[in-house]
Amino acid sequence: MDLTLITESVPKILSGIGITFQLMLLSAILGLILAVILLLMRLSGKWYLSWPAQIHIYIFRGTPILVQIFIIYYGLPQFEFVRDSIFWPILREPFGCAVVALTLNTGAYVCEILRGGVLGVDHGILEAGSALGLSAQQKFIYLTTPIAARIALPAYSNDFISLMKATSLASTITLMDMTGIARTIVAQTFAPYEIFISLAIIYMILTWVIQKTFGRIEKYLSHYVNP
Amino acid sequence: MEAVDGWWDDYFWGSMIVLQVFFFSLILMVIFGLIGAAAKLSDNVVAQKIAGAYTIIFRGTPEILVILLLYFGSAITLTAIVQIFSPDTKFVDVPPLWAGTIAIALIVGSYATETFRGAFLGVKEGSIEAARALGMSDLQTFIYVRIPEMWRLALPPFGNHMLSLIKDTALISIIGLNETFFVAKQAIGTTGEPFTMYIVVGGIYLAFSSIVTLSVMGMEKFGARTGEGAR
């Protein structure tokens, strides 16, 4: 164990935490929006909305995220029309491609989690809503949404952690996030244990922080269920 | 798609490597998961602590990092050991297939630990009491009551673990395993059609995960034939 190497490299690795956070938060927000859209498409009951959503979910859950990142970053520029399109400024940059890939991927997973939440809403509550004269839309907004969100939260926190871990794959398309920096240092020093274990500890701390944060939110959301 | 024409056999052999990794990592994953679950359920505090650390470490670290650490780490350690016996050895090569297989088995095994633990805890107290009443020994209870009841509970999450194994195989290409993803990289070098080549990889993985999903559905149906509400 080379302690000076660790004390020298950890600050360097941490300089990439900004990119890790940007990738994570941007993809999480965009992914959640995508997931809600996909969910509404699935629940619409119209085949021309529900099928595309199901195909998206099937493809993005059935293939490795690494393949998705590579198709978007290396694959799409093969086409002239992609390079001429308005999306080119995003798809030209590895950061943009990583966000697009992570968003499409996490959106598919989160949609299934949210669907589980919606299906878990007690029927009696919806009947009570009907008895009170709420419209279908009102029932969805005031009854289904808050209860489904609470049911889905534990599974969502797991997916959020998966997303955080998946940001490390951005290092494969030349992005200098924490993993990218660590791999460069290992290539120079050839000290995998020191560098990679330090990085693993940083990721574990992040995982722990995310878990605690979601635990807090869960407690807050259920304060009137278990007072 | 004509560009793929000369590459189908390479993709085929790449797919065989995916299958090989899947097969071996599946066996190892079940073993790691069962050991982890047994340790967590045991009365031994040390075993519980070790199993707890195992799940925290491997569930909290990115998969790619575990693979890189295991690959480069084992290469360095093995080199150091070999150099004690024959000092003129420069470097020992660790096969990426084995480093990668063990790495993804360890990762997914940490998730399987929780699955198996939950499934064993989900076995109904009444079933075990019934087995006792019939005069079954502990071993018989384990084989005829606990196992048949727990695998049904474990099956849906276990199906997801198998999908993770298949998909994580792609990550092993980063340390040089010549599976389909690696084949695509070579093919792009000569054809210059990255989209086509990676779409083929995606299609192969989609086929594999569909087969896994369908088999798990079949097994669930098989398991449910004697369950509650079955006739």
XYZ file of N, CA, C and O in Angstrom, chain A residues 58-59 61-64 66-67 70-71 74-76 78-79 109 158 161 164-165 168-169 171-172 179 183 186 190-193 196-197 199-200 203-204 207, chain B residues 56-65 68-69 72-74 76-77 91 111 167 170-171 173-174 181 185 193-196 198-199 201-202 205-206 209-210:
304
model
N -38.955 -2.487 -23.453
C -38.410 -3.810 -23.761
C -36.973 -3.685 -24.273
O -36.074 -4.405 -23.820
N -36.738 -2.739 -25.179
C -35.406 -2.614 -25.766
C -34.405 -2.096 -24.744
O -33.309 -2.635 -24.594
N -34.493 -2.152 -21.473
C -34.224 -3.024 -20.339
C -33.567 -4.315 -20.760
O -32.990 -5.019 -19.937
N -33.646 -4.629 -22.052
C -33.133 -5.919 -22.512
C -31.721 -5.872 -23.050
O -31.151 -6.906 -23.378
N -31.133 -4.671 -23.168
C -29.772 -4.578 -23.694
C -28.874 -3.895 -22.664
O -29.350 -3.118 -21.844
N -27.571 -4.191 -22.725
C -26.658 -3.572 -21.756
C -26.567 -2.064 -21.989
O -26.578 -1.609 -23.130
N -24.071 -0.256 -21.664
C -22.835 0.053 -22.387
C -23.083 0.070 -23.893
O -22.599 0.943 -24.620
N -23.873 -0.911 -24.381
C -24.200 -0.967 -25.802
C -25.011 0.271 -26.197
O -24.788 0.873 -27.246
N -22.739 3.241 -26.508
C -21.897 3.174 -27.703
C -22.703 3.412 -28.977
O -22.214 4.030 -29.914
N -23.933 2.904 -29.011
C -24.757 3.142 -30.207
C -24.995 4.637 -30.364
O -24.886 5.192 -31.459
N -20.999 6.437 -30.696
C -20.232 6.066 -31.883
C -21.129 5.748 -33.078
O -20.731 5.907 -34.217
N -22.341 5.251 -32.786
C -23.196 4.746 -33.867
C -23.933 5.823 -34.627
O -23.903 5.862 -35.862
N -24.601 6.727 -33.912
C -25.466 7.706 -34.590
C -24.721 8.599 -35.596
O -25.270 8.897 -36.655
N -22.814 7.935 -37.722
C -22.667 7.265 -39.019
C -23.613 7.873 -40.050
O -23.345 7.846 -41.250
N -24.728 8.448 -39.590
C -25.745 8.946 -40.516
C -25.604 10.446 -40.748
O -25.459 11.219 -39.808
N -36.616 1.873 -16.888
C -36.707 1.181 -15.610
C -37.687 1.875 -14.671
O -38.507 1.231 -14.019
N -33.502 2.464 -5.227
C -32.559 1.477 -5.763
C -32.151 1.820 -7.178
O -31.003 1.676 -7.564
N -29.654 4.587 -7.299
C -28.295 4.120 -7.013
C -27.704 3.434 -8.248
O -26.536 3.648 -8.586
N -26.552 6.113 -10.492
C -25.301 6.711 -10.023
C -24.131 5.820 -10.417
O -23.105 6.293 -10.906
N -24.318 4.497 -10.258
C -23.232 3.594 -10.614
C -23.010 3.557 -12.128
O -21.887 3.433 -12.593
N -20.529 5.806 -14.143
C -19.118 5.459 -14.290
C -18.817 4.943 -15.698
O -17.670 4.972 -16.136
N -19.846 4.478 -16.414
C -19.627 3.965 -17.767
C -19.335 5.086 -18.746
O -18.846 4.838 -19.850
N -17.037 6.918 -18.569
C -15.584 6.942 -18.768
C -15.187 6.170 -20.019
O -14.095 6.380 -20.552
N -16.067 5.280 -20.509
C -15.724 4.513 -21.711
C -15.852 5.350 -22.975
O -15.359 4.956 -24.020
N -14.411 7.863 -12.449
C -13.837 6.612 -12.950
C -12.836 6.882 -14.076
O -11.781 6.248 -14.141
N -8.989 5.755 -13.948
C -8.392 4.845 -14.936
C -7.135 5.454 -15.542
O -6.163 4.742 -15.815
N -4.375 5.006 -13.000
C -3.900 3.623 -12.952
C -3.031 3.312 -14.164
O -2.010 2.631 -14.068
N 0.144 2.306 -12.592
C -0.118 0.878 -12.440
C -0.214 0.475 -10.971
O 0.452 -0.459 -10.513
N -1.057 1.171 -10.242
C -1.336 0.815 -8.846
C -2.836 0.639 -8.682
O -3.493 1.482 -8.087
N -3.408 -0.450 -9.253
C -4.873 -0.580 -9.269
C -5.491 -0.640 -7.879
O -6.552 -0.067 -7.656
N -4.803 -1.336 -6.932
C -5.428 -1.489 -5.616
C -5.671 -0.141 -4.959
O -6.785 0.177 -4.552
N -8.229 2.171 -7.265
C -9.599 1.677 -7.450
C -10.314 1.466 -6.119
O -11.517 1.666 -6.026
N -9.574 1.048 -5.080
C -10.253 0.867 -3.787
C -10.655 2.224 -3.212
O -11.756 2.382 -2.677
N -11.464 4.803 -4.945
C -12.632 5.211 -5.732
C -13.872 4.435 -5.289
O -14.963 5.008 -5.155
N -13.687 3.127 -5.035
C -14.824 2.315 -4.589
C -15.397 2.873 -3.290
O -16.614 2.924 -3.104
N -17.528 5.882 -4.021
C -18.837 5.490 -4.545
C -19.730 4.920 -3.442
O -20.929 5.149 -3.420
N -19.104 4.159 -2.518
C -19.921 3.586 -1.438
C -20.486 4.682 -0.538
O -21.616 4.585 -0.076
N -23.396 6.091 -2.353
C -24.535 5.185 -2.229
C -25.216 5.360 -0.878
O -26.445 5.450 -0.791
N -22.767 -4.742 1.183
C -22.614 -3.279 1.088
C -21.571 -2.923 0.036
O -21.778 -2.053 -0.799
N -20.436 -3.652 0.052
C -19.345 -3.311 -0.873
C -19.772 -3.537 -2.319
O -19.639 -2.659 -3.169
N -20.346 -4.712 -2.613
C -20.589 -5.026 -4.012
C -21.862 -4.398 -4.555
O -22.046 -4.301 -5.752
N -22.760 -3.962 -3.668
C -23.942 -3.259 -4.171
C -23.710 -1.763 -4.261
O -24.449 -1.068 -4.939
N -22.657 -1.276 -3.582
C -22.425 0.160 -3.571
C -21.356 0.633 -4.542
O -21.085 1.817 -4.623
N -20.730 -0.305 -5.267
C -19.635 0.044 -6.169
C -20.063 -0.208 -7.612
O -20.717 -1.205 -7.871
N -19.691 0.678 -8.537
C -20.045 0.426 -9.940
C -19.448 -0.888 -10.444
O -18.324 -1.237 -10.077
N -20.214 -1.586 -11.274
C -19.793 -2.893 -11.789
C -18.436 -2.821 -12.490
O -17.559 -3.656 -12.283
N -18.272 -1.782 -13.307
C -17.051 -1.666 -14.104
C -15.829 -1.567 -13.197
O -14.759 -2.097 -13.489
N -16.006 -0.916 -12.047
C -14.891 -0.737 -11.109
C -14.481 -2.077 -10.507
O -13.283 -2.372 -10.371
N -12.562 -3.967 -13.217
C -11.206 -3.432 -13.402
C -10.308 -3.801 -12.233
O -9.162 -4.224 -12.419
N -10.842 -3.675 -11.017
C -10.043 -3.954 -9.831
C -9.638 -5.420 -9.785
O -8.484 -5.755 -9.529
N -6.996 -6.099 -12.949
C -5.651 -5.558 -12.778
C -5.057 -5.967 -11.436
O -3.856 -6.234 -11.337
N -5.892 -6.020 -10.413
C -5.417 -6.408 -9.096
C -4.880 -7.824 -9.097
O -3.772 -8.077 -8.617
N -5.647 -8.768 -9.676
C -5.193 -10.162 -9.648
C -3.940 -10.319 -10.506
O -3.049 -11.100 -10.162
N -1.527 -8.117 -10.877
C -0.383 -7.628 -10.082
C -0.025 -8.609 -8.971
O 1.138 -8.954 -8.774
N -1.063 -9.105 -8.286
C -0.810 -10.012 -7.169
C -0.175 -11.309 -7.668
O 0.820 -11.773 -7.109
N 5.572 -10.447 -16.351
C 4.159 -10.152 -16.088
C 3.322 -11.402 -16.288
O 3.550 -12.161 -17.232
N -26.507 -9.278 -4.665
C -27.954 -9.049 -4.751
C -28.710 -10.341 -4.441
O -29.739 -10.339 -3.769
N -26.363 -9.032 -19.117
C -26.027 -7.685 -19.576
C -24.654 -7.239 -19.085
O -23.954 -6.519 -19.790
N -21.299 -7.667 -21.184
C -20.794 -6.649 -22.110
C -19.680 -5.829 -21.472
O -18.752 -5.391 -22.151
N -19.752 -5.647 -20.145
C -18.745 -4.832 -19.460
C -17.375 -5.509 -19.490
O -16.345 -4.846 -19.406
N -15.979 -6.812 -21.879
C -15.240 -6.462 -23.097
C -14.257 -5.327 -22.828
O -13.266 -5.177 -23.538
N -14.521 -4.528 -21.789
C -13.624 -3.405 -21.472
C -12.231 -3.913 -21.100
O -11.231 -3.273 -21.398
N -19.414 -7.589 -28.192
C -19.125 -6.167 -28.153
C -17.731 -5.892 -28.715
O -17.495 -4.944 -29.446
N -16.288 -3.888 -32.183
C -15.210 -2.896 -32.253
C -14.248 -3.224 -33.386
O -13.809 -2.339 -34.118
N -18.768 1.195 -40.021
C -20.204 1.342 -39.809
C -20.560 1.044 -38.348
O -21.114 -0.016 -38.038
N -20.237 1.976 -37.459
C -20.447 1.692 -36.026
C -21.897 1.402 -35.670
O -22.167 0.492 -34.884
N -22.827 2.149 -36.273
C -24.232 1.968 -35.899
C -24.683 0.542 -36.186
O -25.190 -0.155 -35.306
N -24.438 0.084 -37.426
C -24.843 -1.260 -37.815
C -24.259 -2.310 -36.883
O -24.964 -3.210 -36.411
N -22.991 -2.082 -33.792
C -23.468 -2.089 -32.404
C -24.929 -2.499 -32.307
O -25.351 -3.077 -31.304
N -25.722 -2.198 -33.369
C -27.123 -2.642 -33.358
C -27.187 -4.170 -33.344
O -28.015 -4.770 -32.656
N -25.001 -6.128 -31.967
C -24.700 -6.508 -30.583
C -25.952 -6.357 -29.717
O -26.314 -7.257 -28.950
N -26.616 -5.195 -29.877
C -27.843 -4.970 -29.114
C -28.865 -6.057 -29.392
O -29.499 -6.574 -28.465
N -27.929 -9.306 -27.578
C -28.229 -9.241 -26.143
C -29.729 -9.256 -25.892
O -30.212 -9.866 -24.934
N -30.490 -8.583 -26.773
C -31.943 -8.563 -26.610
C -32.503 -9.979 -26.745
O -33.394 -10.386 -26.002
N -31.658 -11.867 -23.533
C -32.479 -11.512 -22.359
C -33.927 -11.939 -22.566
O -34.610 -12.264 -21.596
N -34.400 -11.964 -23.824
C -35.765 -12.453 -24.055
C -35.875 -13.931 -23.697
O -36.860 -14.364 -23.100
